[in-house]
Coordinates of N, CA, C and O in Angstrom, one line a residue:
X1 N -15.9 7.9 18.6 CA -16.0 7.9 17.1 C -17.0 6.8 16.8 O -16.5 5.7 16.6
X2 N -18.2 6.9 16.7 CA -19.3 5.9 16.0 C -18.8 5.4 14.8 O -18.4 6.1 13.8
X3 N -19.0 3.8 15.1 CA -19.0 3.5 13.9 C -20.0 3.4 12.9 O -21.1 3.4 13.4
X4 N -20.1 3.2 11.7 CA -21.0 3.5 11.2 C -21.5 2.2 9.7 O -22.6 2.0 9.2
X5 N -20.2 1.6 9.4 CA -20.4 0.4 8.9 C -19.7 -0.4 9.0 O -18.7 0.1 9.4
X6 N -19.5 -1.9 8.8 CA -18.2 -2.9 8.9 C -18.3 -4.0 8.0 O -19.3 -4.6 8.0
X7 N -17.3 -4.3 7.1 CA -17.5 -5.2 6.4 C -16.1 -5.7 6.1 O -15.2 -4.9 6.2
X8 N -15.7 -7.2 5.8 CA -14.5 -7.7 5.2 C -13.4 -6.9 6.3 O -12.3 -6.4 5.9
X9 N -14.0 -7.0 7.6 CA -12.2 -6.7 8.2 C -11.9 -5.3 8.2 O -10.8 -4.9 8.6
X10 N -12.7 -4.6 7.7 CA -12.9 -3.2 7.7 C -13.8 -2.2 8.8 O -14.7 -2.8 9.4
X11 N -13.6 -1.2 8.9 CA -14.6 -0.5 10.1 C -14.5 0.8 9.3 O -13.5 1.1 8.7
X12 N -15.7 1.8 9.3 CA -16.0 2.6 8.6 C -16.2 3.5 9.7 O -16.9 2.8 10.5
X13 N -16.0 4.8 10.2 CA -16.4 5.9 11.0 C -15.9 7.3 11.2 O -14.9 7.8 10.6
X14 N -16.9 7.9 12.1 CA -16.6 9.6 11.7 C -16.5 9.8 13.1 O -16.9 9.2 14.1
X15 N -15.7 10.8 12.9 CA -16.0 11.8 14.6 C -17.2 13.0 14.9 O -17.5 13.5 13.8
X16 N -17.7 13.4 16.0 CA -18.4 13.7 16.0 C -18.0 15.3 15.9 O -16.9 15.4 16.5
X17 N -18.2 16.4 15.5 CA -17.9 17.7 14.8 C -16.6 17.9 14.5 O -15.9 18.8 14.9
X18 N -16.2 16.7 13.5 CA -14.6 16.9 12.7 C -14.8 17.9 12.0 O -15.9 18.5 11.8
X19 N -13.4 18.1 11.4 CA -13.2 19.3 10.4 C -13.5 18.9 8.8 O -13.4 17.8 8.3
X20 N -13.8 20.0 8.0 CA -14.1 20.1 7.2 C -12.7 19.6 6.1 O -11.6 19.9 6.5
X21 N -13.1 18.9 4.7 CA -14.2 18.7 3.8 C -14.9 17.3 4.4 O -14.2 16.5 4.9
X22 N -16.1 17.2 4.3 CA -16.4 15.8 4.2 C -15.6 14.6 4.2 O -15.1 14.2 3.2
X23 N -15.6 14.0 5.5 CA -14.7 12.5 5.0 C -15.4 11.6 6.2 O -16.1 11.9 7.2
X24 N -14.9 10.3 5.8 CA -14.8 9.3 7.1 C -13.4 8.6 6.9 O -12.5 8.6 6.0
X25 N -13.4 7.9 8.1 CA -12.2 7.0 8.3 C -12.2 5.8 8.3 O -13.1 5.2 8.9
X26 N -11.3 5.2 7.6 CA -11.4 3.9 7.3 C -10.5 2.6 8.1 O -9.5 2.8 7.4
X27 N -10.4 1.9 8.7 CA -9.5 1.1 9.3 C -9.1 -0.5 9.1 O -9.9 -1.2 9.6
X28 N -8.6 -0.8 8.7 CA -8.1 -2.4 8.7 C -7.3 -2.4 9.4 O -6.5 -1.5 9.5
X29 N -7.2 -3.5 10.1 CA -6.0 -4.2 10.8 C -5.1 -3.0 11.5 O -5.5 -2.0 12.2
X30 N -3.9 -3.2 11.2 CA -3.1 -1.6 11.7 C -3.1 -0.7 10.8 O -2.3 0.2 11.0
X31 N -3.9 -0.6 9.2 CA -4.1 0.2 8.5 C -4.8 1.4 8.7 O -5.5 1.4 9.6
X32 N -4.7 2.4 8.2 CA -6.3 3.5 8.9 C -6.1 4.8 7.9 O -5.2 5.6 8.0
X33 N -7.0 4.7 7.1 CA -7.1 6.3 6.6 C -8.0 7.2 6.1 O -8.9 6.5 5.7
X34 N -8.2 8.4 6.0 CA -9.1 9.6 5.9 C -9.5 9.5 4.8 O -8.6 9.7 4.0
X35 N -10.8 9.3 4.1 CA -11.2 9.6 2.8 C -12.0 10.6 2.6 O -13.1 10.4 3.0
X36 N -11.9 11.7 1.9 CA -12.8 12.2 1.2 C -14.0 12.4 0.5 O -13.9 12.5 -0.7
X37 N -15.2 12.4 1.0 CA -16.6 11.6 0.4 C -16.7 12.3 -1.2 O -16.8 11.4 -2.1
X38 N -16.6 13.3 -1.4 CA -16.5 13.8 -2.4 C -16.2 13.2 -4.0 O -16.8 12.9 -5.0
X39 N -14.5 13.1 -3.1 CA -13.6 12.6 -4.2 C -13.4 10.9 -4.1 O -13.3 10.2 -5.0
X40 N -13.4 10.5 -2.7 CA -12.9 9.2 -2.4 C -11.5 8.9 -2.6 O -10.9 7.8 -2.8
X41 N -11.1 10.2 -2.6 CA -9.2 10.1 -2.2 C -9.1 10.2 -0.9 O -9.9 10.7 -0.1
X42 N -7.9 9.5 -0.9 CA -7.2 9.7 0.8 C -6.5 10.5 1.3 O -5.2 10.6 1.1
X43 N -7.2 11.5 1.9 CA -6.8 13.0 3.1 C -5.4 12.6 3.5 O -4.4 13.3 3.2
X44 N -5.3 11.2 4.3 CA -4.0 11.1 5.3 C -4.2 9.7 5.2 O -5.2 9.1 4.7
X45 N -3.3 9.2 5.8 CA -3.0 7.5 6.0 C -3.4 6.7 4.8 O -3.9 7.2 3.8
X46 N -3.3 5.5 4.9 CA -3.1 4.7 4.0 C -4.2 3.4 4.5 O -4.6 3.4 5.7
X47 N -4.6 2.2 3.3 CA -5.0 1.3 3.3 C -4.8 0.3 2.1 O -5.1 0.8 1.0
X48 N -4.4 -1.2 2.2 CA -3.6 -2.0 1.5 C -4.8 -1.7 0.1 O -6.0 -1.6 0.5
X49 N -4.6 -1.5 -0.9 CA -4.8 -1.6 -2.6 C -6.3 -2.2 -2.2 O -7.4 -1.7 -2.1
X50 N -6.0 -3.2 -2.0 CA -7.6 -4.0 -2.2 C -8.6 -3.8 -1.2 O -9.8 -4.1 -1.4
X51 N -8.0 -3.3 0.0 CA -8.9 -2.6 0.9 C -9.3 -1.9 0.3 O -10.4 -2.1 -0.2
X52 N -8.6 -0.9 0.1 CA -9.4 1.0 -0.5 C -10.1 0.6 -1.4 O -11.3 0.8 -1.3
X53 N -9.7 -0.2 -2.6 CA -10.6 -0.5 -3.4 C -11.9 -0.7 -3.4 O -12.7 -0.4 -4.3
X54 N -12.2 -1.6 -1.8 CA -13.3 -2.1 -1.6 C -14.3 -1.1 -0.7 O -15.6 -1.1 -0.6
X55 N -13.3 0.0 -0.1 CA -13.6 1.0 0.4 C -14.3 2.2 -0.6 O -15.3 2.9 -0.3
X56 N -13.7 2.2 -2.0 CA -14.5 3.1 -2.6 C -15.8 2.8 -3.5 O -16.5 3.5 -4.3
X57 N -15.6 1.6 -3.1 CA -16.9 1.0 -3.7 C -18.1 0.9 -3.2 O -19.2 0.9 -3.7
X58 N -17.5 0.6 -1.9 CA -18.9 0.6 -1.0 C -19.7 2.5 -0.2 O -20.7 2.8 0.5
X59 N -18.1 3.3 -1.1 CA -18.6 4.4 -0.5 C -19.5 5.1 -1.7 O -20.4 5.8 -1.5
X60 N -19.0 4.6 -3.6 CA -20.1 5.1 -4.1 C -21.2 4.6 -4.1 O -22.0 5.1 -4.7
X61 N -21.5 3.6 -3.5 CA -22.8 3.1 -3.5 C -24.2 4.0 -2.2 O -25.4 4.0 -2.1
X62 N -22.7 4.7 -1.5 CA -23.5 5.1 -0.3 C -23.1 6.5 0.2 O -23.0 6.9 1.3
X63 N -23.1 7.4 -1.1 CA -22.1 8.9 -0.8 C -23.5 9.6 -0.4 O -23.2 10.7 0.1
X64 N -25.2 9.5 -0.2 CA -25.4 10.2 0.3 C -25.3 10.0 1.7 O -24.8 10.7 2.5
X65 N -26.0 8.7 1.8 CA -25.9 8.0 3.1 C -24.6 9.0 4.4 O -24.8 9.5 5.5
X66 N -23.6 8.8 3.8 CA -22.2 9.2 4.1 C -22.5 11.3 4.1 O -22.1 12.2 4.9
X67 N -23.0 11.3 3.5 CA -23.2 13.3 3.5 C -24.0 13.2 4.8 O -23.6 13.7 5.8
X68 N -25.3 12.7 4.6 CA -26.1 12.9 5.9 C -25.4 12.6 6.9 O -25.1 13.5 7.6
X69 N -24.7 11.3 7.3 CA -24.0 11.1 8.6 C -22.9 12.1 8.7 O -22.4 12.3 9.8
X70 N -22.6 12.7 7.6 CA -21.5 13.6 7.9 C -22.0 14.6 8.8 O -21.4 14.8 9.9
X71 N -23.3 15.3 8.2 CA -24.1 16.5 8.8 C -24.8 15.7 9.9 O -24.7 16.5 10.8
X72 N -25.2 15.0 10.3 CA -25.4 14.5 12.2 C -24.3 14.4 12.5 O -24.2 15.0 13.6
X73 N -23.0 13.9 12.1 CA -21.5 14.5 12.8 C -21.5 15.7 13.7 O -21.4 15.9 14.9
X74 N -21.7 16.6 12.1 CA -21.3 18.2 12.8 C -22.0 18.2 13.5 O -21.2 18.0 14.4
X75 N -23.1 18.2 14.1 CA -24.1 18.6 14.8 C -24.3 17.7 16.1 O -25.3 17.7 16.8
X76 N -23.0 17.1 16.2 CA -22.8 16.1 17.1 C -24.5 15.4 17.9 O -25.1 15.5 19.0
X77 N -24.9 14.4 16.0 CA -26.0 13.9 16.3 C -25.4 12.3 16.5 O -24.2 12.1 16.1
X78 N -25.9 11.5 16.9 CA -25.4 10.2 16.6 C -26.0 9.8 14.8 O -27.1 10.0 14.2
X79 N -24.6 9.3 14.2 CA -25.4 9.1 12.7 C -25.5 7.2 12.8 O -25.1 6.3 13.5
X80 N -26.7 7.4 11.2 CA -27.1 5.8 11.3 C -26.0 4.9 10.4 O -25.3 5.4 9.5
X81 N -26.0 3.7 10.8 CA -25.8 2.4 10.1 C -25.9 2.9 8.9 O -26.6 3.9 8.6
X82 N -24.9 2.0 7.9 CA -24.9 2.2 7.0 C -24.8 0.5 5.8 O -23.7 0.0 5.9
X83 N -25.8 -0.2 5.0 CA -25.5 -1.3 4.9 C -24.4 -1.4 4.6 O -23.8 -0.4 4.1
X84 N -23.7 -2.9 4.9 CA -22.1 -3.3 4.1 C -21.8 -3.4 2.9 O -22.6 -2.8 2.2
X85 N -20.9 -4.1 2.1 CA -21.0 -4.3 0.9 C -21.7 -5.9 1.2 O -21.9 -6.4 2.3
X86 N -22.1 -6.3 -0.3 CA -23.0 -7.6 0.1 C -21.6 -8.5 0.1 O -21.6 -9.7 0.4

C-alpha cells in the first residue's frame, strides 16, 4: 500500500485496485481509518477528533490530487506524492 502523504504523525495511503467508492486510508499511531474522497466521511475505523480534522483538511485542499491517485490505484499504477499540510 503506497504511501502517498505524511504529515503531523499521520500517514496517508491507498491500495493498489481497492474497491469502490473512492477513498484513502488514514493512520495515526494505532488509529487507522477509510475515508471517503467525495464526502470525507469515515467508511470504517476511526481517528482521534483532531487527527481527522486535520485529515479533512488537508484532503480538501487535495481532492483532485487524491481522484487521480485513486485512478493510478485502480489501474495498479504507482500514484504520486501528495504535498503535506504546511
Amino acid at each position: 500500500m503506497p504511501t502517498i502523504s505524511t504529515f503531523y504523525g499521520i500517514l496517508i495511503r491507498m491500495f493498489f485496485n481497492d474497491h469502490p467508492p473512492p477513498h484513502f486510508h488514514a493512520r495515526y499511531g494505532e488509529f487507522e481509518a477509510t475515508v471517503e474522497i467525495g464526502t470525507l466521511e469515515v467508511l470504517e475505523g476511526q481517528l482521534p477528533h483532531r487527527a481527522l480534522n486535520l485529515v479533512r483538511e488537508w484532503a480538501m485542499m487535495h481532492r483532485e490530487e487524491l481522484l487521480e491517485d485513486w485512478r493510478f490505484c485502480r489501474e495498479n499504477t504507482v500514484p504520486t506524492r501528495i504535498e503535506p499540510l504546511p
